[in-house]
Coordinates of C-alpha atoms in Angstrom, one line a residue:
Chain A
X1 CA -31.0 -34.6 20.3
X2 CA -32.5 -33.9 23.7
X3 CA -30.4 -32.2 26.3
X4 CA -31.0 -31.3 29.8
X5 CA -32.8 -28.0 30.3
X6 CA -30.3 -27.0 32.9
X7 CA -26.6 -27.5 32.8
X8 CA -24.8 -29.1 35.7
X9 CA -22.5 -26.6 37.4
X10 CA -19.7 -29.1 37.1
X11 CA -19.7 -28.6 33.4
X12 CA -18.6 -25.0 33.8
X13 CA -15.3 -26.1 35.1
X14 CA -12.6 -24.9 32.7
X15 CA -14.5 -21.8 31.6
X16 CA -13.9 -18.3 32.8
X17 CA -14.8 -18.1 36.5
X18 CA -17.2 -15.6 38.0
X19 CA -15.5 -12.9 40.0
X20 CA -14.6 -13.7 43.6
X21 CA -17.9 -12.7 44.9
X22 CA -19.9 -14.8 42.5
X23 CA -22.1 -12.1 41.2
X24 CA -21.1 -9.0 39.4
X25 CA -23.9 -6.6 40.2
X26 CA -21.7 -5.1 42.9
X27 CA -19.1 -3.8 40.3
X28 CA -19.9 -0.2 39.7
X29 CA -18.0 0.5 36.5
X30 CA -20.2 -0.6 33.5
X31 CA -18.8 -2.8 30.9
X32 CA -21.2 -1.3 28.4
X33 CA -22.4 2.2 28.4
X34 CA -24.0 4.5 25.8
X35 CA -24.5 8.2 26.2
X36 CA -26.8 10.2 24.0
X37 CA -26.4 7.5 21.3
X38 CA -27.9 8.5 18.0
X39 CA -28.1 6.4 14.9
X40 CA -29.4 7.9 11.7
X41 CA -30.2 6.1 8.5
X42 CA -30.4 7.7 5.2
X43 CA -33.5 7.0 3.1
X44 CA -32.8 9.0 -0.1
X45 CA -32.3 12.5 1.0
X46 CA -34.0 12.1 4.3
X47 CA -32.3 11.1 7.5
X48 CA -34.3 8.6 9.6
X49 CA -33.3 8.3 13.2
X50 CA -33.3 4.7 14.5
X51 CA -31.8 5.6 17.9
X52 CA -32.5 9.0 19.4
X53 CA -30.2 9.7 22.3
X54 CA -30.1 6.3 24.0
X55 CA -28.5 6.3 27.5
X56 CA -28.0 2.8 28.6
X57 CA -25.5 0.9 30.7
X58 CA -24.8 -2.7 31.6
X59 CA -22.6 -3.8 34.5
X60 CA -20.2 -6.7 34.1
X61 CA -22.0 -10.0 34.7
X62 CA -25.4 -8.4 34.3
X63 CA -28.0 -9.9 32.0
X64 CA -30.3 -7.4 30.4
X65 CA -33.3 -8.0 28.2
X66 CA -34.3 -5.3 25.7
X67 CA -38.0 -5.3 24.7
X68 CA -40.0 -3.1 22.5
X69 CA -42.2 -3.1 19.4
X70 CA -40.8 -3.8 16.0
X71 CA -39.0 -0.9 14.5
X72 CA -38.3 0.8 17.8
X73 CA -34.5 0.4 17.4
X74 CA -33.7 -2.6 19.4
X75 CA -31.6 -4.4 16.7
X76 CA -30.0 -1.1 15.8
X77 CA -29.0 -0.6 19.4
X78 CA -27.6 -4.2 19.5
X79 CA -25.6 -3.8 16.3
X80 CA -24.3 -0.4 17.4
X81 CA -23.1 -1.5 20.8
X82 CA -21.7 -4.6 19.1
X83 CA -19.7 -2.4 16.7
X84 CA -21.3 -3.8 13.6
X85 CA -22.9 -0.4 12.9
X86 CA -21.3 3.0 13.6
X87 CA -22.9 5.5 15.9
X88 CA -24.0 8.7 14.2
X89 CA -23.6 10.7 17.5
X90 CA -22.9 10.0 21.1
X91 CA -20.7 7.6 22.9
X92 CA -20.6 3.8 23.0
X93 CA -18.2 2.5 25.7
X94 CA -17.3 -1.1 25.6
X95 CA -15.0 -2.2 28.3
X96 CA -13.7 1.4 28.4
X97 CA -13.3 1.7 24.6
X98 CA -15.4 4.3 22.8
X99 CA -16.7 2.7 19.6
X100 CA -18.0 6.0 18.4
X101 CA -14.5 7.3 17.8
X102 CA -13.2 4.1 16.3
X103 CA -12.6 3.2 12.6
X104 CA -14.4 0.2 11.2
X105 CA -11.2 -1.8 11.4
X106 CA -10.7 -0.8 15.1
X107 CA -14.3 -1.8 15.9
X108 CA -13.8 -5.1 14.1
X109 CA -10.7 -5.8 16.3
X110 CA -12.6 -4.9 19.4
X111 CA -15.6 -7.0 18.4
X112 CA -13.3 -10.0 17.7
X113 CA -11.9 -9.9 21.3
X114 CA -14.8 -8.7 23.4
X115 CA -18.1 -9.4 21.8
X116 CA -20.1 -12.5 20.9
X117 CA -23.2 -12.4 18.8
X118 CA -26.2 -14.8 18.7
X119 CA -28.8 -14.2 16.0
X120 CA -32.5 -15.1 15.6
X121 CA -31.7 -16.9 12.4
X122 CA -28.7 -18.7 13.8
X123 CA -26.5 -17.5 11.0
X124 CA -24.3 -20.6 10.9
X125 CA -22.1 -21.0 7.9
X126 CA -24.2 -23.6 5.9
X127 CA -21.2 -25.3 4.3
X128 CA -19.4 -26.0 7.6
X129 CA -20.1 -28.6 10.2
X130 CA -21.0 -27.6 13.8
X131 CA -17.4 -28.1 14.7
X132 CA -16.2 -25.9 11.8
X133 CA -18.7 -23.2 12.7
X134 CA -17.4 -23.0 16.3
X135 CA -13.7 -23.4 15.3
X136 CA -13.9 -20.6 12.7
X137 CA -14.6 -18.2 15.5
X138 CA -11.4 -19.3 17.3
X139 CA -9.5 -19.1 14.1
X140 CA -10.7 -15.5 13.4
X141 CA -10.0 -14.6 17.0
X142 CA -6.4 -15.4 16.2
X143 CA -5.5 -17.8 19.0
X144 CA -5.9 -20.9 16.9
X145 CA -7.9 -23.9 17.8
X146 CA -8.0 -24.6 21.6
X147 CA -9.2 -28.2 21.9
X148 CA -9.7 -27.9 25.7
X149 CA -11.9 -24.8 25.5
X150 CA -13.7 -26.3 22.5
X151 CA -14.5 -29.5 24.4
X152 CA -15.7 -27.7 27.5
X153 CA -18.0 -25.4 25.5
X154 CA -19.4 -28.1 23.2
X155 CA -20.0 -30.4 26.2
X156 CA -21.7 -27.5 28.1
X157 CA -24.1 -27.0 25.2
X158 CA -24.7 -30.7 24.6
X159 CA -23.2 -30.7 21.2
X160 CA -20.7 -33.5 21.5
X161 CA -22.7 -35.8 19.2
X162 CA -23.6 -33.2 16.6
X163 CA -20.2 -31.8 15.8
X164 CA -19.9 -33.4 12.4
X165 CA -23.3 -32.4 11.3
X166 CA -24.0 -29.4 9.0
X167 CA -26.6 -26.9 10.0
X168 CA -29.0 -28.4 7.4
X169 CA -28.8 -31.6 9.4
X170 CA -29.6 -30.1 12.7
X171 CA -32.8 -28.9 14.4
X172 CA -33.3 -25.2 15.1
X173 CA -32.5 -25.7 18.8
X174 CA -29.3 -27.5 18.0
X175 CA -28.3 -24.8 15.5
X176 CA -28.9 -22.1 18.1
X177 CA -26.8 -24.0 20.6
X178 CA -24.0 -24.1 18.0
X179 CA -24.4 -20.4 17.5
X180 CA -24.2 -19.8 21.3
X181 CA -21.1 -22.1 21.4
X182 CA -19.6 -20.0 18.6
X183 CA -20.4 -16.8 20.4
X184 CA -18.8 -17.8 23.7
X185 CA -15.9 -19.9 22.5
X186 CA -13.5 -16.9 22.7
X187 CA -14.8 -15.8 26.1
X188 CA -16.2 -12.5 25.1
X189 CA -16.8 -9.8 27.6
X190 CA -20.3 -9.3 26.3
X191 CA -22.7 -11.6 24.6
X192 CA -25.3 -9.9 22.4
X193 CA -28.3 -11.9 21.4
X194 CA -30.8 -10.7 18.9
X195 CA -34.0 -12.6 19.5
X196 CA -32.3 -15.9 19.9
X197 CA -35.5 -17.7 20.6
X198 CA -37.5 -16.1 17.8
X199 CA -37.2 -19.1 15.5
X200 CA -37.5 -21.8 18.1
X201 CA -40.4 -23.7 19.6
X202 CA -41.3 -23.3 23.2
X203 CA -39.2 -26.3 24.4
X204 CA -36.1 -25.2 22.6
X205 CA -36.7 -21.6 23.6
X206 CA -36.7 -22.6 27.2
X207 CA -33.5 -24.6 26.7
X208 CA -31.7 -21.7 25.1
X209 CA -32.9 -19.2 27.6
X210 CA -31.9 -21.5 30.5
X211 CA -28.5 -21.9 28.9
X212 CA -28.1 -18.1 28.6
X213 CA -29.2 -17.7 32.2
X214 CA -26.7 -20.2 33.4
X215 CA -23.9 -18.7 31.4
X216 CA -24.7 -15.5 33.1
X217 CA -25.2 -16.9 36.6
X218 CA -22.4 -19.5 36.6
X219 CA -19.8 -17.7 34.5
X220 CA -20.8 -14.1 35.0
X221 CA -21.2 -13.7 31.3
X222 CA -22.6 -10.3 30.5
X223 CA -25.6 -10.7 28.3
X224 CA -27.7 -8.2 26.4
X225 CA -30.7 -9.9 24.7
X226 CA -33.3 -8.5 22.5
X227 CA -36.7 -10.3 22.7
X228 CA -40.3 -10.0 22.0
X229 CA -41.1 -12.9 24.3
X230 CA -42.5 -11.6 27.6
X231 CA -41.7 -14.9 29.3
X232 CA -38.0 -14.7 28.3
X233 CA -37.5 -11.6 30.4
X234 CA -37.9 -13.7 33.6
X235 CA -34.5 -15.2 32.8
X236 CA -32.8 -11.9 33.0
X237 CA -31.7 -9.5 35.8
X238 CA -33.1 -6.4 34.2
X239 CA -35.6 -5.5 31.4
X240 CA -35.2 -2.4 29.3
X241 CA -38.0 -1.1 27.2
X242 CA -37.5 0.8 24.0
X243 CA -39.9 2.9 22.0
X244 CA -39.2 5.1 19.0
X245 CA -35.5 4.9 19.3
X246 CA -35.2 5.7 23.0
X247 CA -35.2 3.7 26.2
X248 CA -38.3 4.4 28.1
X249 CA -37.5 2.6 31.4
X250 CA -35.1 0.1 33.0
X251 CA -37.0 -2.1 35.4
X252 CA -35.3 -4.9 37.3
X253 CA -37.0 -8.2 36.3
X254 CA -37.4 -9.4 39.8
Chain B
X1 CA -9.4 -23.6 9.0
X2 CA -9.7 -21.2 6.1
X3 CA -8.7 -24.0 3.8
X4 CA -11.5 -26.1 5.1
X5 CA -14.0 -23.3 4.7
X6 CA -12.9 -22.7 1.2
X7 CA -12.9 -26.4 0.2
X8 CA -16.4 -26.8 1.7
X9 CA -17.6 -23.8 -0.2
X10 CA -16.3 -25.2 -3.4
X11 CA -17.8 -28.6 -2.7
X12 CA -21.1 -27.0 -1.7
X13 CA -21.7 -25.8 -5.3
X14 CA -20.2 -28.6 -7.4
X15 CA -21.6 -27.5 -10.8
X16 CA -20.3 -24.0 -10.4
X17 CA -17.0 -25.3 -9.2
X18 CA -16.9 -27.7 -12.1
X19 CA -17.6 -24.9 -14.6
X20 CA -14.9 -22.7 -13.0
X21 CA -12.4 -25.5 -13.2
X22 CA -13.3 -26.3 -16.8
X23 CA -12.9 -22.7 -17.8
X24 CA -9.5 -22.5 -16.2
X25 CA -8.6 -25.8 -17.8
X26 CA -9.6 -24.6 -21.2
X27 CA -7.5 -21.4 -20.6
X28 CA -4.5 -23.4 -19.6
X29 CA -4.9 -25.9 -22.5
X30 CA -5.4 -23.1 -25.0
X31 CA -2.1 -21.5 -23.9
X32 CA -0.2 -24.7 -23.8
X33 CA -1.5 -26.0 -27.1
X34 CA -1.2 -22.8 -29.1
X35 CA 2.3 -22.3 -27.9
X36 CA 3.0 -26.0 -28.2
X37 CA 1.7 -26.1 -31.8
X38 CA 3.6 -23.1 -33.0
X39 CA 6.9 -24.0 -31.3
X40 CA 6.3 -27.6 -32.1
X41 CA 5.9 -27.0 -35.8
X42 CA 8.9 -24.6 -35.9
X43 CA 11.1 -26.9 -33.9
X44 CA 10.1 -29.9 -35.8
X45 CA 10.6 -28.1 -39.1
X46 CA 14.1 -27.0 -37.9
X47 CA 14.9 -30.6 -36.8
X48 CA 13.9 -32.0 -40.2
X49 CA 16.0 -29.4 -42.1
X50 CA 18.9 -30.2 -39.7
X51 CA 18.2 -33.9 -40.3
X52 CA 19.0 -33.5 -44.0
X53 CA 22.6 -33.5 -42.9
X54 CA 23.7 -30.4 -44.9
X55 CA 26.0 -27.8 -43.4
X56 CA 24.8 -24.8 -45.4
X57 CA 21.7 -23.7 -47.3
X58 CA 21.6 -21.2 -50.1
X59 CA 18.3 -19.5 -50.8
X60 CA 17.1 -16.6 -53.0
X61 CA 17.7 -13.1 -51.6
X62 CA 14.0 -12.7 -50.7
X63 CA 13.9 -16.0 -48.6
X64 CA 12.7 -15.8 -45.1
X65 CA 13.3 -18.1 -42.2
X66 CA 10.3 -20.2 -43.3
X67 CA 11.6 -22.1 -46.3
X68 CA 9.3 -22.5 -49.2
X69 CA 7.7 -19.1 -48.9
X70 CA 9.9 -17.5 -51.6
X71 CA 8.4 -17.3 -55.1
X72 CA 11.7 -16.7 -56.9
X73 CA 13.4 -20.0 -57.5
X74 CA 17.1 -20.0 -58.6
X75 CA 18.7 -21.6 -61.6
X76 CA 19.8 -25.1 -61.0
X77 CA 23.1 -24.4 -62.7
X78 CA 24.2 -22.6 -59.6
X79 CA 25.0 -26.0 -58.4
X80 CA 27.9 -26.2 -60.8
X81 CA 29.4 -23.0 -59.5
X82 CA 29.0 -24.1 -55.9
X83 CA 30.7 -27.4 -56.6
X84 CA 33.8 -25.5 -57.8
X85 CA 34.2 -23.8 -54.4
X86 CA 36.8 -25.2 -51.9
X87 CA 35.7 -27.6 -49.1
X88 CA 32.4 -28.5 -50.8
X89 CA 31.6 -32.2 -50.8
X90 CA 28.2 -32.1 -52.4
X91 CA 25.3 -29.8 -53.4
X92 CA 21.7 -30.8 -53.6
X93 CA 19.1 -28.6 -55.4
X94 CA 15.6 -28.8 -54.0
X95 CA 12.5 -27.3 -55.4
X96 CA 9.9 -26.7 -52.7
X97 CA 6.2 -26.7 -53.4
X98 CA 3.4 -26.1 -51.0
X99 CA 0.5 -28.5 -51.1
X100 CA -2.5 -27.1 -49.5
X101 CA -5.0 -29.7 -50.4
X102 CA -5.8 -32.0 -47.4
X103 CA -3.5 -29.9 -45.1
X104 CA -0.5 -27.7 -45.6
X105 CA 2.7 -29.6 -46.4
X106 CA 5.9 -28.9 -48.1
X107 CA 6.9 -31.2 -51.0
X108 CA 10.5 -31.6 -51.8
X109 CA 11.5 -32.0 -55.4
X110 CA 14.9 -33.7 -55.2
X111 CA 17.5 -35.5 -57.4
X112 CA 20.1 -38.1 -56.6
X113 CA 22.4 -35.4 -55.1
X114 CA 20.0 -35.2 -52.2
X115 CA 21.2 -38.7 -51.1
X116 CA 24.9 -37.5 -51.4
X117 CA 24.2 -34.6 -49.0
X118 CA 21.9 -36.5 -46.6
X119 CA 23.6 -39.8 -46.7
X120 CA 20.5 -41.4 -48.1
X121 CA 17.1 -42.3 -46.7
X122 CA 16.4 -45.0 -44.2
X123 CA 13.8 -47.1 -46.0
X124 CA 11.1 -48.7 -44.0
X125 CA 9.5 -50.1 -47.2
X126 CA 10.0 -49.9 -50.9
X127 CA 12.7 -48.3 -52.9
X128 CA 14.2 -44.9 -53.9
X129 CA 12.9 -42.5 -56.6
X130 CA 13.7 -43.8 -60.1
X131 CA 10.8 -43.0 -62.4
X132 CA 9.4 -39.5 -63.1
X133 CA 6.1 -40.2 -61.2
X134 CA 7.6 -41.9 -58.2
X135 CA 7.0 -40.5 -54.8
X136 CA 8.5 -41.2 -51.4
X137 CA 6.6 -40.6 -48.1
X138 CA 7.9 -40.6 -44.6
X139 CA 6.3 -42.9 -42.0
X140 CA 4.1 -40.1 -40.5
X141 CA 2.8 -38.9 -43.9
X142 CA 1.8 -42.5 -44.6
X143 CA -0.2 -42.6 -41.4
X144 CA -1.8 -39.4 -42.2
X145 CA -2.6 -40.2 -45.8
X146 CA -3.4 -43.8 -45.3
X147 CA -1.5 -45.0 -48.3
X148 CA 0.9 -47.9 -48.9
X149 CA 3.7 -48.6 -51.2
X150 CA 2.3 -49.5 -54.6
X151 CA -0.7 -47.2 -54.3
X152 CA -1.2 -44.0 -56.2
X153 CA -1.5 -40.5 -54.6
X154 CA -2.9 -37.5 -56.4
X155 CA -1.0 -34.3 -55.8
X156 CA -0.7 -31.1 -57.8
X157 CA -3.3 -32.6 -60.2
X158 CA -0.9 -35.4 -60.9
X159 CA -1.0 -39.1 -60.0
X160 CA 2.1 -40.3 -58.2
X161 CA 3.2 -43.8 -57.5
X162 CA 4.1 -44.3 -53.9
X163 CA 7.3 -46.3 -54.2
X164 CA 8.9 -46.1 -50.8
X165 CA 8.3 -45.2 -47.2
X166 CA 11.2 -43.6 -45.4
X167 CA 12.0 -42.8 -41.8
X168 CA 10.9 -39.2 -41.0
X169 CA 13.3 -36.5 -40.3
X170 CA 15.0 -35.5 -43.5
X171 CA 13.6 -32.2 -44.7
X172 CA 10.1 -33.0 -45.9
X173 CA 7.5 -35.7 -45.5
X174 CA 6.9 -36.0 -49.3
X175 CA 9.6 -36.3 -51.9
X176 CA 9.2 -36.4 -55.7
X177 CA 11.7 -36.2 -58.6
X178 CA 13.0 -32.7 -59.1
X179 CA 12.5 -32.6 -62.8
X180 CA 8.8 -33.7 -62.6
X181 CA 8.1 -31.1 -59.9
X182 CA 9.9 -28.4 -62.0
X183 CA 7.7 -29.3 -64.9
X184 CA 4.5 -29.3 -62.9
X185 CA 5.2 -26.0 -61.3
X186 CA 6.5 -24.3 -64.4
X187 CA 9.9 -23.9 -62.9
X188 CA 12.1 -25.7 -65.4
X189 CA 15.7 -25.9 -64.3
X190 CA 14.9 -24.0 -61.1
X191 CA 15.5 -24.8 -57.5
X192 CA 14.1 -23.1 -54.3
X193 CA 17.2 -23.9 -52.3
X194 CA 20.5 -25.7 -52.3
X195 CA 21.7 -27.9 -49.4
X196 CA 25.4 -27.9 -49.3
X197 CA 27.6 -30.5 -47.5
X198 CA 31.1 -29.4 -46.7
X199 CA 34.0 -31.8 -46.7
X200 CA 34.3 -31.2 -42.9
X201 CA 31.8 -29.4 -40.7
X202 CA 34.5 -27.0 -39.4
X203 CA 34.8 -25.7 -43.0
X204 CA 31.3 -24.3 -42.9
X205 CA 32.4 -20.7 -42.1
X206 CA 35.1 -20.8 -44.8
X207 CA 32.6 -22.0 -47.3
X208 CA 30.0 -19.4 -46.3
X209 CA 32.6 -16.7 -46.7
X210 CA 33.5 -17.9 -50.2
X211 CA 29.8 -18.2 -51.1
X212 CA 29.1 -14.7 -50.0
X213 CA 31.7 -13.4 -52.4
X214 CA 30.4 -15.5 -55.3
X215 CA 26.7 -15.1 -54.5
X216 CA 26.5 -11.7 -52.8
X217 CA 22.8 -11.3 -53.4
X218 CA 21.7 -14.7 -52.0
X219 CA 20.7 -15.7 -48.6
X220 CA 23.3 -18.0 -47.2
X221 CA 22.9 -19.6 -43.8
X222 CA 24.7 -22.3 -41.8
X223 CA 22.2 -24.9 -40.9
X224 CA 23.0 -24.4 -37.2
X225 CA 22.1 -20.7 -37.6
X226 CA 18.9 -21.6 -39.4
X227 CA 17.9 -24.0 -36.5
X228 CA 18.6 -21.3 -34.0
X229 CA 16.4 -18.9 -36.0
X230 CA 13.4 -21.2 -36.1
X231 CA 11.7 -19.6 -33.1
X232 CA 8.5 -17.7 -33.0
X233 CA 10.4 -14.4 -32.6
X234 CA 11.9 -14.9 -36.1
X235 CA 8.6 -15.5 -37.8
X236 CA 6.9 -12.2 -38.5
X237 CA 3.6 -11.8 -36.7
X238 CA 3.8 -15.2 -35.0
X239 CA 4.6 -13.8 -31.6
X240 CA 1.8 -11.3 -31.9
X241 CA -0.6 -14.1 -32.8
X242 CA 0.6 -16.2 -29.9
X243 CA 0.3 -13.2 -27.6
X244 CA -3.2 -12.5 -28.9
X245 CA -4.3 -16.1 -28.3
X246 CA -2.9 -16.1 -24.8
X247 CA -4.6 -12.8 -24.1
X248 CA -7.9 -14.3 -25.4
X249 CA -7.4 -17.4 -23.2
X250 CA -6.7 -15.1 -20.2
X251 CA -9.8 -13.1 -20.9
X252 CA -11.9 -16.3 -20.9
X253 CA -10.5 -17.4 -17.6
X254 CA -10.7 -14.0 -16.0
X255 CA -14.3 -13.5 -17.0
X256 CA -15.4 -16.9 -15.8
X257 CA -13.6 -16.5 -12.5
X258 CA -15.0 -13.0 -12.2
X259 CA -18.6 -14.3 -12.8
X260 CA -18.1 -17.3 -10.5
X261 CA -16.7 -15.4 -7.6
X262 CA -19.1 -12.5 -8.0
X263 CA -22.1 -14.8 -7.8
X264 CA -20.4 -16.6 -5.0
X265 CA -19.9 -13.4 -3.1
X266 CA -23.6 -12.4 -3.7
X267 CA -24.8 -15.8 -2.6
X268 CA -22.7 -15.7 0.5
X269 CA -23.5 -12.2 1.6
X270 CA -25.0 -13.4 4.8
X271 CA -22.0 -15.6 5.5
X272 CA -19.8 -12.6 5.0
X273 CA -21.9 -10.7 7.5
X274 CA -21.5 -13.6 9.9
X275 CA -17.7 -13.6 9.5
X276 CA -17.7 -9.9 10.1
X277 CA -19.8 -10.3 13.2
X278 CA -17.2 -12.8 14.4
X279 CA -14.5 -10.1 14.0
X280 CA -13.2 -11.0 10.5
X281 CA -11.6 -7.9 9.1
X282 CA -11.5 -6.8 5.4
X283 CA -8.2 -8.5 4.6
X284 CA -9.6 -11.7 6.0
X285 CA -12.6 -11.5 3.7
X286 CA -10.4 -10.6 0.7
X287 CA -8.1 -13.4 1.5
X288 CA -11.0 -15.9 1.7
X289 CA -12.3 -14.9 -1.7
X290 CA -8.9 -14.8 -3.4
X291 CA -7.8 -18.1 -1.8
X292 CA -11.1 -19.7 -3.0
X293 CA -10.4 -18.4 -6.5
X294 CA -6.8 -19.6 -6.3
X295 CA -8.0 -23.1 -5.2
X296 CA -10.4 -23.2 -8.0
X297 CA -7.6 -22.1 -10.3
X298 CA -5.3 -24.8 -9.0
X299 CA -7.9 -27.4 -9.8
X300 CA -8.3 -25.8 -13.3
X301 CA -4.6 -25.9 -13.9
X302 CA -4.3 -29.6 -13.1
X303 CA -7.3 -30.3 -15.3
X304 CA -5.8 -28.0 -17.9
X305 CA -2.5 -29.9 -18.0
X306 CA -4.4 -33.2 -18.3
X307 CA -6.6 -31.7 -21.0
X308 CA -3.6 -30.4 -22.9
X309 CA -2.0 -33.8 -23.1
X310 CA -5.4 -35.4 -23.9
X311 CA -6.0 -33.0 -26.8
X312 CA -2.4 -33.4 -28.0
X313 CA -2.9 -37.1 -28.1
X314 CA -6.2 -36.6 -30.0
X315 CA -4.7 -34.2 -32.5
X316 CA -1.7 -36.4 -33.1
X317 CA -3.9 -39.4 -33.7
X318 CA -6.0 -37.4 -36.2
X319 CA -3.1 -35.6 -37.7
X320 CA 0.1 -37.6 -37.3
X321 CA 2.2 -35.1 -39.1
X322 CA 1.5 -32.4 -36.5
X323 CA 4.0 -31.5 -33.9
X324 CA 2.8 -30.1 -30.6
X325 CA 5.6 -29.4 -28.1
X326 CA 4.4 -29.3 -24.5
X327 CA 7.2 -28.1 -22.3
X328 CA 7.4 -27.8 -18.5
X329 CA 8.3 -24.2 -19.0
X330 CA 5.1 -23.4 -20.8
X331 CA 3.0 -25.4 -18.4
X332 CA 4.4 -23.3 -15.6
X333 CA 3.8 -20.1 -17.6
X334 CA 0.3 -21.2 -18.5
X335 CA -0.3 -21.9 -14.8
X336 CA 1.1 -18.5 -13.8
X337 CA -1.1 -16.8 -16.4
X338 CA -4.2 -18.7 -15.2
X339 CA -3.4 -17.8 -11.6
X340 CA -2.9 -14.2 -12.5
X341 CA -6.2 -14.1 -14.4
X342 CA -8.0 -15.8 -11.6
X343 CA -6.7 -13.5 -8.9
X344 CA -7.4 -10.5 -11.1
X345 CA -10.9 -11.8 -11.9
X346 CA -11.6 -12.4 -8.2
X347 CA -10.2 -9.0 -7.1
X348 CA -13.3 -7.0 -7.6
X349 CA -15.7 -9.6 -6.0
X350 CA -13.2 -9.8 -3.1
X351 CA -13.3 -6.0 -2.7
X352 CA -17.1 -6.0 -2.9
X353 CA -17.2 -8.7 -0.2
X354 CA -14.8 -6.8 2.1
X355 CA -16.8 -3.6 1.7
X356 CA -20.2 -5.2 2.5
X357 CA -22.0 -3.6 5.4
X358 CA -22.1 -6.2 8.1
X359 CA -25.6 -5.4 9.3
X360 CA -27.0 -5.4 5.7
X361 CA -25.2 -8.6 5.0
X362 CA -26.6 -10.3 8.1
X363 CA -30.2 -9.4 7.0
X364 CA -29.6 -10.4 3.4
X365 CA -32.1 -12.9 2.0

């Protein structure tokens, strides 16, 4: 199903509004901050560091692209700041909450309310329809099914006609839009995207990137995205490069 | 929403779901039929003994609850002493003989006094016993043996003439003359038990009291007491057998559910990672697995109830003399047992699922 590459601003009505000033770069307090973040993996008796003292912060409403070669720790960083993996050392502050000191259950609770994930391989539940995949996130969130929010989000992502289809009946682009809808349905503070265009063709990549950009610009959605795609970074406020488990710079994209 | 997810998961793998349901169904049917068969046979035997119409039965001292199991028949002349007691209307000696060829059945050797105690048979065809080689069958035995009045039936290496078909419910399914059976079994002038009819039922206790003084070494029971004793608890080893069979059935269900849910959890590793990334906590994951198992079990229970009735119908068609008692109580018990086994079988897979590392799960292929 073809959709417009840009989303009319009117379609954002009903979603969480941007702060009063429209952009959030002016807010000083970061919504996401890591300090000396280490993540060590065990390979037999050897500890392999995936993150080695990462210092990184993201302001509310900011969109940040994280780039770097394979194995440099990008995904580990994303999973750690998203609370899916625990930090070995250091601090991970998400909206003022230190994930590094939290139990797995506490991180899960925080993730449920403040973080949305988009993955390269879409990761939709194969047995559920698009509607079910989005609604399950609302169900897990605990507020039950909100039909208004659901309608606004699915319309925003051009999914109205595909809601009763299963992932196997949808194109990659459609699946990723469902995944984005699922990620933002509960109005998370931060959207974390792990190479969301990695499995898409150029056309669908552009659509997804444009949607993410508009979510950021129109709604003030904070986004951290991992990508290998140099063209993708033009959609983001800032680009961060990683190498060997550390951030090597933080250059504004424009 | 969880219900929809579980239902879709079950539908997504129809063969596996079908096998799981069938396994539970077999478990339920096994429990229901084994219990139904044991309690059915006991209850039906008790009913038939009750149907004789006697008030008291006298057996040798070694007699158990299951009649016909004693190898020490009593002298028939005991009848004469019994008839001298107060409040006794009639006494019927019966020689019992097990026939194990073509199924296990108890043959009653009777004389005319049996009619006095029982009030006589209800004849569907033919006549009563008159000649030494005559045989009466009840209607269910006729269906089972496929014989008609006028035909011969070989039993105990002897050819019997089927002379009458009677309504079932009076002691045995096969009746032959007492004297002939005594001769054939080498128990001349012997009887396995005596059915005693009192002049009035309320005299039963008085008669028993008299009998106990006259026959202190014999087993004397009121028929109502005998009927109440005909449960699996009164039959040595039967409860243990039933429990063992139920245990076996539970093991089948438990193992199949374990395997089904374990493979399900492995197959859905990535989905579990996705649910965790959405904020699903461990109890949510455990609940999802257990609910799925319970839903599978519910389907199996329904199928099992249907299977039980179908198998009972099949058995009764093939073996009309069988009695299988399916009771709502045991259907509920079987369902509870199956559910317990299913939840137990799914517990470990559920625990494994809840413990999965989210990041590893998301990258699972």
